[in-house]
Coordinates of C-alpha atoms in Angstrom, one line a residue:
X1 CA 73.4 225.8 130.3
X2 CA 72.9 224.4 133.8
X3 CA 70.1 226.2 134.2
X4 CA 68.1 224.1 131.4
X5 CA 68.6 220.8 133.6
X6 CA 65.3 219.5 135.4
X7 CA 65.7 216.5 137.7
X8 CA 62.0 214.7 138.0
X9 CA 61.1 211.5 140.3
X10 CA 58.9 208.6 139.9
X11 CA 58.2 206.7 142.7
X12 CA 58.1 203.5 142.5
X13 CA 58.2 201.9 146.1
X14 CA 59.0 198.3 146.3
X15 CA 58.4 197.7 143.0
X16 CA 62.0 196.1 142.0
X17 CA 61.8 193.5 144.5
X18 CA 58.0 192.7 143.6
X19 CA 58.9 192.4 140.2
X20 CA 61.6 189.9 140.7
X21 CA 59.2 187.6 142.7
X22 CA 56.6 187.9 140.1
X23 CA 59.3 186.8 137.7
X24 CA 61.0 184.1 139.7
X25 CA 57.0 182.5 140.5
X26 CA 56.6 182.7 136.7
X27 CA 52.9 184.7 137.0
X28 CA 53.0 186.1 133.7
X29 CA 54.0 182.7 132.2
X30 CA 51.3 180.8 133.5
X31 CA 48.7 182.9 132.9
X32 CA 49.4 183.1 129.6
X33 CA 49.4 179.5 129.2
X34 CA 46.9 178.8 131.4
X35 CA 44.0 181.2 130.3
X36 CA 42.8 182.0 126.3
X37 CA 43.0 185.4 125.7
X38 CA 42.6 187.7 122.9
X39 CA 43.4 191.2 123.6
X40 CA 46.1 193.3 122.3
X41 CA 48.0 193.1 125.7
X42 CA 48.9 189.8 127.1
X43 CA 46.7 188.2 129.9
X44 CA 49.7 187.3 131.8
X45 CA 51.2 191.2 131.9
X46 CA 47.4 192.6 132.6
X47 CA 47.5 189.9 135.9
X48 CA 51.5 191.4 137.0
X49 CA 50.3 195.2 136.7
X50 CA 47.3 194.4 138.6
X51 CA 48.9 192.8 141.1
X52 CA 51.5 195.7 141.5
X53 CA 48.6 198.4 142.1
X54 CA 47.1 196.2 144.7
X55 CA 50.5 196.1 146.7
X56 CA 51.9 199.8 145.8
X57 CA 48.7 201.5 145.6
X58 CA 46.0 199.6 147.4
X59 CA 43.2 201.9 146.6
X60 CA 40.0 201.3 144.6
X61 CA 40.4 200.4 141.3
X62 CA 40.4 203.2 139.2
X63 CA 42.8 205.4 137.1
X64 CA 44.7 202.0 137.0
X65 CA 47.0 203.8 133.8
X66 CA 47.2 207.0 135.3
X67 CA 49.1 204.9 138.1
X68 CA 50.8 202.5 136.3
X69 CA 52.9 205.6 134.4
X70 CA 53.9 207.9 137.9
X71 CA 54.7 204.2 139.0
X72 CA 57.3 203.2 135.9
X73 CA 55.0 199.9 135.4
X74 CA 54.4 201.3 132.0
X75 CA 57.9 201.4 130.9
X76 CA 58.8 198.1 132.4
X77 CA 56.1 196.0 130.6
X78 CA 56.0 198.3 127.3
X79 CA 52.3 199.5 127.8
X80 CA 50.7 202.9 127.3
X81 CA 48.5 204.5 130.2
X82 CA 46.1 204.6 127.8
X83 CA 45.9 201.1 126.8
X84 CA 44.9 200.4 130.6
X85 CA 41.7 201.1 130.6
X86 CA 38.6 200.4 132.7
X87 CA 36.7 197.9 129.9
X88 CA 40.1 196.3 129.3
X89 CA 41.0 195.3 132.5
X90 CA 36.8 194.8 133.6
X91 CA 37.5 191.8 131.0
X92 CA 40.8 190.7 132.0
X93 CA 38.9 190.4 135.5
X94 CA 36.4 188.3 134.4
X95 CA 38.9 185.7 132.1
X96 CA 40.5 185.2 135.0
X97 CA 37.9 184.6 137.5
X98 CA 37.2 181.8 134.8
X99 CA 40.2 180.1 135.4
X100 CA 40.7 180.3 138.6
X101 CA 41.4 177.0 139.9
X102 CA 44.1 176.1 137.2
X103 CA 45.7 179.5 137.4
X104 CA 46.3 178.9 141.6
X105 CA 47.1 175.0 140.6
X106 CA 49.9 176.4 138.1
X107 CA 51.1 178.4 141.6
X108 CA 51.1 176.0 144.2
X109 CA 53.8 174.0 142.2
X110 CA 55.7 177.1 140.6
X111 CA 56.1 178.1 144.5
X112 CA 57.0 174.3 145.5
X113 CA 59.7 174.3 143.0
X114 CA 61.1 177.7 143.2
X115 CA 60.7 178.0 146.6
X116 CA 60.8 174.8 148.7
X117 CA 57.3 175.4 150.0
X118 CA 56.3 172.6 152.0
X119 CA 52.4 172.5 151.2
X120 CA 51.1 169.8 153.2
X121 CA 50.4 171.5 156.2
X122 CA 47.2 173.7 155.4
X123 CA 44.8 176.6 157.1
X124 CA 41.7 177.1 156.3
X125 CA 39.5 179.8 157.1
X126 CA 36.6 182.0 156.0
X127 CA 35.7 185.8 156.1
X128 CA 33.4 188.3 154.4
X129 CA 33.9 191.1 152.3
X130 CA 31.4 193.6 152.8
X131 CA 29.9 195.3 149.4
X132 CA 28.7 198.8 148.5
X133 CA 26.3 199.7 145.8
X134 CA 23.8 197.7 144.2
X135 CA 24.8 193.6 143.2
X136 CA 21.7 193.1 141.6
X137 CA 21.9 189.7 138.8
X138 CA 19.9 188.6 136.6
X139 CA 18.5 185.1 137.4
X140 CA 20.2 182.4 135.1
X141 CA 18.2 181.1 132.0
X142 CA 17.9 177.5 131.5
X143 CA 20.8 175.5 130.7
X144 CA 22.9 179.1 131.4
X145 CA 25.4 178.5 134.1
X146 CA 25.6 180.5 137.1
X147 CA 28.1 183.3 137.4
X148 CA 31.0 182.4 140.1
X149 CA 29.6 183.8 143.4
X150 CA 26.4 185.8 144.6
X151 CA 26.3 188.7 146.8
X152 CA 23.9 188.5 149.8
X153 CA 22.9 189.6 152.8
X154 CA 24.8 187.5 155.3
X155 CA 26.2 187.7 159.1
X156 CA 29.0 189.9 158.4
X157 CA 32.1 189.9 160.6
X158 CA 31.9 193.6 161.2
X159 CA 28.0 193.1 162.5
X160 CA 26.3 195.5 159.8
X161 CA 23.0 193.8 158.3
X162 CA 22.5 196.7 155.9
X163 CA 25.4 195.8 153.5
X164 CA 26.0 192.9 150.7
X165 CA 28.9 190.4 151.3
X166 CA 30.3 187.8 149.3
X167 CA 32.7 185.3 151.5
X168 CA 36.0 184.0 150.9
X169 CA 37.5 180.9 151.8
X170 CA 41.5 181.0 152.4
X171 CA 44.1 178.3 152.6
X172 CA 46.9 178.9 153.7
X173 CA 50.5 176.8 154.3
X174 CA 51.9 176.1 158.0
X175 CA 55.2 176.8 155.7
X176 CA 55.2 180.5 156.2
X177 CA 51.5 180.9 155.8
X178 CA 51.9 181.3 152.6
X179 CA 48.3 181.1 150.4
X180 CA 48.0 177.9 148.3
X181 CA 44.2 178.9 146.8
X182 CA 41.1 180.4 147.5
X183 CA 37.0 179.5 147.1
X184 CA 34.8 182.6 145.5
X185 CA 31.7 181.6 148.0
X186 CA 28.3 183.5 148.3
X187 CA 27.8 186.2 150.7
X188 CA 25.0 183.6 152.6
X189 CA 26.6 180.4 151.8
X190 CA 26.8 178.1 154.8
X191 CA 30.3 177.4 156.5
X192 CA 30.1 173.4 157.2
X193 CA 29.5 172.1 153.5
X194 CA 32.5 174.8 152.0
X195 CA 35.2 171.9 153.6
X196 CA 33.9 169.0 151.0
X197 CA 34.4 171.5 147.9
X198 CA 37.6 172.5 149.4
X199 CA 38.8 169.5 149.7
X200 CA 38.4 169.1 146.2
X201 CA 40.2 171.6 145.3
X202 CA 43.1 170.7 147.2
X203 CA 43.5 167.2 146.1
X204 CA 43.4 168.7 142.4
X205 CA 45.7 171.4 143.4
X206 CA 48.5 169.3 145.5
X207 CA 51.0 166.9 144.4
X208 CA 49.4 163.0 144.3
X209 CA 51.6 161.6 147.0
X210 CA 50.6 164.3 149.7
X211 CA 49.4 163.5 153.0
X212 CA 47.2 166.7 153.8
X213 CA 47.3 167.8 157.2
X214 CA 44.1 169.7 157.0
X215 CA 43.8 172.8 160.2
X216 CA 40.2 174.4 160.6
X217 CA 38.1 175.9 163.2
X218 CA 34.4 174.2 164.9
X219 CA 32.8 174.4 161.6
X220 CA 34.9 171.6 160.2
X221 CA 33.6 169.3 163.0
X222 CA 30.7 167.2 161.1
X223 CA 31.2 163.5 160.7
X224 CA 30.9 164.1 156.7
X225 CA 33.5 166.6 156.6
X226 CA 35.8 164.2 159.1
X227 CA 35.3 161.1 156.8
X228 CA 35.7 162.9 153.9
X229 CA 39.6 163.8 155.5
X230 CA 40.2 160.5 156.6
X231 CA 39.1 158.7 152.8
X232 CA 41.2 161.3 151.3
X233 CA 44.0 159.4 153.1
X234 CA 44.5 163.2 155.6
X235 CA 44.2 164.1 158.3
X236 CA 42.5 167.1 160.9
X237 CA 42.5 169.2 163.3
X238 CA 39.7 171.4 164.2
X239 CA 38.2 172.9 167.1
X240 CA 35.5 170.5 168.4
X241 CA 31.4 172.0 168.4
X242 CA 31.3 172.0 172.7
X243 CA 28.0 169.9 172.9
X244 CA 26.1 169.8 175.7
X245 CA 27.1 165.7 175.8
X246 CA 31.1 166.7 175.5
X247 CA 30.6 169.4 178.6
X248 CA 29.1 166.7 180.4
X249 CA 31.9 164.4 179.8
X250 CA 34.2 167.3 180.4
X251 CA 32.8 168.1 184.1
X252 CA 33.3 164.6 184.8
X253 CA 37.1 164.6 183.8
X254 CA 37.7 167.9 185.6
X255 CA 40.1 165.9 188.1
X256 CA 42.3 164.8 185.3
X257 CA 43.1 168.1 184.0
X258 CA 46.8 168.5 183.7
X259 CA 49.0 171.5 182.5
X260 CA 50.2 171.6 179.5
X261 CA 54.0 173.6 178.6
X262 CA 51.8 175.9 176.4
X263 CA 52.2 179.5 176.6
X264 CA 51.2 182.3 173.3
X265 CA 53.7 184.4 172.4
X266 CA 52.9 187.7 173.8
X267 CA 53.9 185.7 177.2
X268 CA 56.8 183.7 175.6
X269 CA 59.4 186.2 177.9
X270 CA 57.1 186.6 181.0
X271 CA 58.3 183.8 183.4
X272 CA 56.5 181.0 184.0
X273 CA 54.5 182.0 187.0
X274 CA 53.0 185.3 185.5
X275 CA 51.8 183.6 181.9
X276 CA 48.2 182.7 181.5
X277 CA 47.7 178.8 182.7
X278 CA 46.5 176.0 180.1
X279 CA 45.1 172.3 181.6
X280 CA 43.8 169.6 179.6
X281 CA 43.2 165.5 179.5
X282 CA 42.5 163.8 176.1
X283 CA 39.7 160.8 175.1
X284 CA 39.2 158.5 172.4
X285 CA 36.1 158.9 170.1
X286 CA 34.9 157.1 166.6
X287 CA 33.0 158.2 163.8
X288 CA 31.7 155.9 161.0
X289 CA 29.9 156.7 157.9
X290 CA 30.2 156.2 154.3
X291 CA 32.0 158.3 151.3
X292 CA 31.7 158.0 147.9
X293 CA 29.2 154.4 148.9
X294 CA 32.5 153.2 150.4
X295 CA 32.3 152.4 154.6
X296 CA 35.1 154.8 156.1
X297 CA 35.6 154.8 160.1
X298 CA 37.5 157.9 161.9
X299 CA 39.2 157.4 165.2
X300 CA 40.2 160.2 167.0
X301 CA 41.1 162.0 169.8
X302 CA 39.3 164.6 172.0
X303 CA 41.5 167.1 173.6
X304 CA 39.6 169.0 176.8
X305 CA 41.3 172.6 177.4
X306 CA 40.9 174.9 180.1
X307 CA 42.3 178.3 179.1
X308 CA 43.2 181.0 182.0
X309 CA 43.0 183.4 179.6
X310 CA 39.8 182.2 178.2
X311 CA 38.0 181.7 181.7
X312 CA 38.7 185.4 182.5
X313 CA 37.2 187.0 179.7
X314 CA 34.3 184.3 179.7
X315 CA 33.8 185.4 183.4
X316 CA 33.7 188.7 182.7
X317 CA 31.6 188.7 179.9
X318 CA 28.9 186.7 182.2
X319 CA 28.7 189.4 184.5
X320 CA 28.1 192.0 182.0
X321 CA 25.9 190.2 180.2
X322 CA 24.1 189.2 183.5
X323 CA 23.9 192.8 184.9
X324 CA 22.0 193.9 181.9
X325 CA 19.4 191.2 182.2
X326 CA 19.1 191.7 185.3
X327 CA 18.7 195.4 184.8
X328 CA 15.5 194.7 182.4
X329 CA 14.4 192.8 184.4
X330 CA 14.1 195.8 187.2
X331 CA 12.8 197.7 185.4
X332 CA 9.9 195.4 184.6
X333 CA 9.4 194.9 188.1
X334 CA 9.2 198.6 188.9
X335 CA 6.4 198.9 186.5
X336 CA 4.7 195.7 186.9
X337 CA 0.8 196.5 186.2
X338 CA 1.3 200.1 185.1
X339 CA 2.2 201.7 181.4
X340 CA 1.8 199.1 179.0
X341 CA 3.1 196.2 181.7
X342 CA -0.7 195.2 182.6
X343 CA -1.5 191.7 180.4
X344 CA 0.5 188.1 181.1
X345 CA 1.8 188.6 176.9
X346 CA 3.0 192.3 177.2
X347 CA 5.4 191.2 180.4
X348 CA 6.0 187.7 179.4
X349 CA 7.0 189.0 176.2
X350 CA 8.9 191.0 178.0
X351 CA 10.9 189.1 180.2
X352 CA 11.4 186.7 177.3
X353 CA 13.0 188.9 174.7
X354 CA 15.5 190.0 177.7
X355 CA 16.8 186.4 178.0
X356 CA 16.8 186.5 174.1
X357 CA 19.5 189.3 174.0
X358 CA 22.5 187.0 175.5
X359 CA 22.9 183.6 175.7
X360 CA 22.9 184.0 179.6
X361 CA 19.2 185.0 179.6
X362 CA 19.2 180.6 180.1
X363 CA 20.5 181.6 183.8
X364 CA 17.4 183.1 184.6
X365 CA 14.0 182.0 186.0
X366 CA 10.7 183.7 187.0
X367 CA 7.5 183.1 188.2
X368 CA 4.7 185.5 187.3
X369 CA 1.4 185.7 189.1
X370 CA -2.0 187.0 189.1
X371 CA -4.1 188.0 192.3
X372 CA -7.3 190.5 191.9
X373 CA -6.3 191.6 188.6
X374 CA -3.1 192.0 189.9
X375 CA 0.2 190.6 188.8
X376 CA 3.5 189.3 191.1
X377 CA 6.6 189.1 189.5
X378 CA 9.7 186.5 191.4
X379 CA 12.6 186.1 189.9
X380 CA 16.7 185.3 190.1
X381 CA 19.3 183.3 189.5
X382 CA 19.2 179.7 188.7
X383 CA 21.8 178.3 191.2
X384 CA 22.6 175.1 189.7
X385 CA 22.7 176.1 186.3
X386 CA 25.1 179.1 187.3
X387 CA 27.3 176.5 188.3
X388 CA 27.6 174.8 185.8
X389 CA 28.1 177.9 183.5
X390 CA 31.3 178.7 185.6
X391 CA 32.6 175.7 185.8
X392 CA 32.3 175.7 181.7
X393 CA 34.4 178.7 181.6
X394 CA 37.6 178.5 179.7
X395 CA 36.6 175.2 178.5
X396 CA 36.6 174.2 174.8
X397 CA 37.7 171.0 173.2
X398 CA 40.2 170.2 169.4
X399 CA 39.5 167.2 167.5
X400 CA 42.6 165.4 166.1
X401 CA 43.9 162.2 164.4
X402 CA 46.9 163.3 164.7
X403 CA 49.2 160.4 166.5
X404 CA 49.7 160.8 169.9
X405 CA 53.4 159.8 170.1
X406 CA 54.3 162.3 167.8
X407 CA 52.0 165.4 168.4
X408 CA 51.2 165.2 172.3
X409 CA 48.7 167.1 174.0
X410 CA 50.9 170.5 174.0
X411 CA 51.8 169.9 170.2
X412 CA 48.3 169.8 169.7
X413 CA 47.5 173.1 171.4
X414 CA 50.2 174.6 169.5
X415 CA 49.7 173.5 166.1
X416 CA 45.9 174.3 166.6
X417 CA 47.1 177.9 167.5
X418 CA 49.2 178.6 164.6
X419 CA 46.0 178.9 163.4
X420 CA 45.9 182.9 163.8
X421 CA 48.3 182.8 160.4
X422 CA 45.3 182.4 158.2
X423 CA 43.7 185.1 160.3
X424 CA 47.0 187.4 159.7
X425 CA 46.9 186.6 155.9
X426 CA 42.8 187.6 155.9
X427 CA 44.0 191.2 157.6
X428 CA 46.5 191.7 155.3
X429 CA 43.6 191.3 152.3
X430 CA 41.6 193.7 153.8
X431 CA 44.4 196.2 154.9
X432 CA 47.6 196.3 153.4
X433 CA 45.8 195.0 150.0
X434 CA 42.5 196.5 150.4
X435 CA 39.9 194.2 149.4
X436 CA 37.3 196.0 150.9
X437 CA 35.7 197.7 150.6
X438 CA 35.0 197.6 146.7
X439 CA 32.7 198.3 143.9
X440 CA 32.7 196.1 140.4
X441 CA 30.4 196.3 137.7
X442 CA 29.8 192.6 138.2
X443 CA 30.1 189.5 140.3
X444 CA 32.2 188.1 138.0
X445 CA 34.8 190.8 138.2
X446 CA 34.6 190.7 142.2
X447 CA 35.5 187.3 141.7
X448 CA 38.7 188.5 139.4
X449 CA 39.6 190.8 141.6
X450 CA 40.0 188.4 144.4
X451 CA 42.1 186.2 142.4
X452 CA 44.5 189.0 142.0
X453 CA 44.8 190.3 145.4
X454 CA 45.4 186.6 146.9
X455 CA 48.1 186.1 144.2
X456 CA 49.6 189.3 145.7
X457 CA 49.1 188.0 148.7
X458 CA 51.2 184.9 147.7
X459 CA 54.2 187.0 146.3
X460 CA 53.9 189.0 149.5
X461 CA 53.8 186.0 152.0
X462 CA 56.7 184.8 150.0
X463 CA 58.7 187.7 150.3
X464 CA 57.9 187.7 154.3
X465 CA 59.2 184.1 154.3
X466 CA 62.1 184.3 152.7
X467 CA 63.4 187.7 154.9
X468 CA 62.5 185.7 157.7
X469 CA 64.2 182.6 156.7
X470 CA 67.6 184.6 155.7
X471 CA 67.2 186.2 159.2
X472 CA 67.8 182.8 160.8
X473 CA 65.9 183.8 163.8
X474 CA 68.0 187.0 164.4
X475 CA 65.9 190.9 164.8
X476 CA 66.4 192.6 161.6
X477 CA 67.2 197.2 162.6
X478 CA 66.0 199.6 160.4
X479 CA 62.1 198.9 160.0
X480 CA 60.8 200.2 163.1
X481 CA 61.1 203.9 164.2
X482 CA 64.1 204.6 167.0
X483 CA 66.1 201.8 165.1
X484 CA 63.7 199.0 167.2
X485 CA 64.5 195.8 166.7
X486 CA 61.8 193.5 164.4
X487 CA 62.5 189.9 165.2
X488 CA 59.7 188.8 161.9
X489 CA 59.4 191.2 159.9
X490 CA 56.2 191.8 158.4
X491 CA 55.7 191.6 154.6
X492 CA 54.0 195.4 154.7
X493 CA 56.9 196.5 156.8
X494 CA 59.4 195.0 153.9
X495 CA 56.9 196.7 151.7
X496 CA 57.4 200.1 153.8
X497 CA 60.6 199.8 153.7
X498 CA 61.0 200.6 149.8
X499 CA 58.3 203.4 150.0
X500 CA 60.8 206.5 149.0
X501 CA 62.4 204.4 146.4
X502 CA 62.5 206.6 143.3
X503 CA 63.9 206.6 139.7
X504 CA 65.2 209.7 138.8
X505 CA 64.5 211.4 135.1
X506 CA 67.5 214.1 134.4
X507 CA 66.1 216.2 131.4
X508 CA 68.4 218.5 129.7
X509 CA 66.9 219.7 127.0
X510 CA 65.2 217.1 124.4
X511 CA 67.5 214.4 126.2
X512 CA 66.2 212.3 129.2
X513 CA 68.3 210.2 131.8
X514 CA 66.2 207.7 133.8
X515 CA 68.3 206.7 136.8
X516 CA 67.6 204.6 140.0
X517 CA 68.0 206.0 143.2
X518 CA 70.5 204.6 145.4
X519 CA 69.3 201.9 147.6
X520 CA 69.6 203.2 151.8
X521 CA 71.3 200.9 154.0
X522 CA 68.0 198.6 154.7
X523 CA 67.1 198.8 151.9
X524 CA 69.9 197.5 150.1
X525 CA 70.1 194.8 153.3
X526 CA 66.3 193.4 152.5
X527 CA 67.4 193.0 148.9
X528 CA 70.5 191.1 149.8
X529 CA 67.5 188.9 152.6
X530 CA 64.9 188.9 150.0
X531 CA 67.9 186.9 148.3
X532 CA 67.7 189.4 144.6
X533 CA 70.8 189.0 142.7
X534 CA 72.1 192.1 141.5
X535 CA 71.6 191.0 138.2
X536 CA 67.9 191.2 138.9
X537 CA 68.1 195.1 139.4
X538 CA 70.4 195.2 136.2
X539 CA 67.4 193.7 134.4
X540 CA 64.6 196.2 136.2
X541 CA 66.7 199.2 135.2
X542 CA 67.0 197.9 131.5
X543 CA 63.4 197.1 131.0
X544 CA 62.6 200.5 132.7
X545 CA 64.7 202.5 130.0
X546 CA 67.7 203.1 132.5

């Protein structure tokens, strides 16, 4: 009789402790009230399963039931794998690409309330997602309104010109970097003039009495988008555009550069002496303008930095770049009135488009003459202007009107910094969650799709908080190989973590047990930081037929 038993396994990863946050942040709630929907399967469940494959199975987006029923999802929210299918969720895609905006609103004060998410304190950033296949729209008809974005040909962040892009525009909190909303943008849309709409957004999106404190990087820095901070009743911080009138005001205040108790955390243990030094010396500066016909003046401060670090790598880049201009232009000397090198154009042109390739080419000057139908070439290194290049190096300036008394000039360094956990959040879309890349049907479904993987990206920023939090600044053992310590865990290392967490199916004979496996050591410990009651695994295991 023995013999007849069969023992099966679905695994189903970290799907418990997912499912509890998706519960706890109310997801299938809001969309359900948020968004009209008339399919057989509610919105609100469609969006949870959805969000599931992208942080279990972050592959493309395909087989979606075949998944969902190795995975348990299907038991858990009552589905068929055959009631997934590609039209149904291409639709469900494009609903809630619709609603975007109140969808994310719905979030931001679901995560304030349920998790004391301070959301005042924002990142914002932009990145591409690179396209395959062909994006190809038809044109709007009169009095038809666009679809949401537009794939382009843009300057992509990986360097390729021969691929589409849309771009996406991410904020994030200071509060565990956790994201608060998103702007769809197209794949050639300028940075500068995204900050306004954004803006908009937020105000819409935060609670009334907030005073945002609004983190970007030099694209933020135009008086309109400034004003528009400082009418909103915010306030900024940005890296500064480095114009040729600011280096000049810098050289002059090279003298009052003092250090600043700054030092990034890959030398936070190194003692003082070996970490990478940081100067810098502040100024006041005004803007004025008007915003919304209404007279609105900014002052603020300008923060001059000289990085170590920077200056290195700016130095070393020089030379590089240098050695290959120089090398062209060698070579043009060496065959100066032979091969094709023989008419003032073909040289000039030449010499010219060697400059062009690095912004060093400026460095260079050359004299070219002609005697008896004979050309001279003289040339070398401006020695004034190379001066002033290396004196440049390492130099870069923040805007803030952030008060002085409270955020100093090392504050200031510092909060701008913190910066990188927008750019952590934008690798974790394109890694862990895999947003690119991808191929939809149709713009509007790309636009869907990112919905769902930044609202993954919430409940995984969340979980990373919260283990974090519980951890009280203490290493957490287990989630590195060798039993390493991790002193912030990583929400795809807490992901990781669950990976061989399976239910177990006992058949004997036309009976069926489903059981869950038991919970190793950190496993059961990142439950107990993730701060799941056991009653929340009571509930998985009923809805999941166990």
């Amino acid at each position: 009789m023995g013999k007849s038993i069969q023992y099966d396994t679905e695994i189903i990863g970290a799907f418990p402790a997912i499912a509890e946050y998706l519960k706890k942040l109310g997801v299938a709630k809001i969309v359900d009230d948020v968004v009209p929907w008339e399919g057989n399967i509610s919105l609100g469940t469609l969006a949870e399963i959805l969000i599931l494959n992208r942080m279990l199975n972050p592959k493309a987006l395909m087989r979606v039931g075949e998944w969902a029923q190795n995975a348990g999802v299907t038991q858990y929210y009552g589905v068929t794998a055959e009631q997934l299918n590609d039209d149904l969720l291409g639709r469900a895609l494009e609903r809630l690409s619709e609603y975007r905006a109140q969808v994310e609103t719905a979030l931001v004060i679901s995560s304030i309330r349920n998790f004391d998410l301070d959301v005042a304190h924002v990142h914002f950033d932009i990145t591409g997602v690179e396209l395959y296949g062909s994006y190809e729209r038809q044109l709007s008809t009169e009095g038809e309104e666009s679809g949401p974005l537009q794939p382009a040909y843009g300057r992509t962040k990986s360097g390729r010109k021969n691929v589409k892009q849309i771009q996406l525009g991410l904020n994030v909190t200071h509060d565990g970097g956790v994201p608060i909303g998103h702007l769809p943008l197209d794949g050639n849309a300028a940075e500068s003039p995204v900050h306004i709409e954004n803006l908009k957004e937020l105000r819409k999106r935060l609670p009334s009495n907030t005073r945002l404190k609004y983190v970007a990087d030099c694209k933020l820095d135009t008086p309109e988008n400034l004003l528009t901070i400082k009418a909103g009743r915010g306030q900024f911080l940005c890296a500064g555009v480095f114009s040729p009138k600011l280096q000049d005001e810098f050289l002059k205040r090279r003298e009052q550069l003092q250090p600043v108790d700054y030092a990034p955390k890959s030398q936070a243990r190194l003692p003082p002496e070996k970490r990478d030094q940081y100067l810098a010396c502040e100024m006041l500066d005004s803007i004025s303008g008007e915003v919304n016909g209404r007279k609105v003046t900014s002052k603020h401060r300008v923060v001059f930095v000289w990085s170590q670090a920077k200056a290195r790598q700016e130095k070393a880049t020089r030379e590089r770049h240098v050695a290959k201009i120089q090398a062209e232009f060698e070579a043009v000397t060496r065959n100066l009135n032979r091969y094709s090198l023989k008419t003032e154009d073909v040289i000039v042109r030449r010499l010219e488009s060697a400059k062009a390739k690095y912004s060093e080419g400026e460095l260079f000057e050359y004299a070219l003459t002609c005697r008896k139908n004979r050309y001279h070439l003289t040339w070398g290194l401006n020695a004034k202007a190379v001066e002033r290049w290396e004196q440049l190096e390492g130099a870069y300036i923040l805007k803030t009107d952030y008060p002085i008394r409270q955020y100093p000039t090392a504050s200031i360094l510092g909060e701008y910094k913190s910066q990188i956990c927008v750019e952590q959040r934008m690798h974790y879309l394109k890694g862990p969650l895999a947003v690119a890349p991808m191929f939809l049907e149709k713009p509007e479904r790309i636009a869907g799709l990112l919905c769902i993987v930044v609202w993954a990206l919430i409940v995984l920023s969340l979980m990373e908080r919260q283990v974090r939090r519980s951890l009280q600044g203490k290493p957490m053992y287990g989630l590195y190989p060798e039993n390493r310590p991790s002193p912030a865990p990583t929400g795809p290392a807490i992901l990781n973590a669950f990976s061989t967490l399976c239910i177990v199916i006992v058949k004997n004979g036309a009976s069926q047990l489903r059981q869950l496996a038991e919970l190793s050591p950190v496993q059961e410990k990142l439950i107990k930081l993730l701060g799941i009651p056991p009653g929340g695994l009571q509930t998985f295991k009923r809805r999941c037929g166990m």
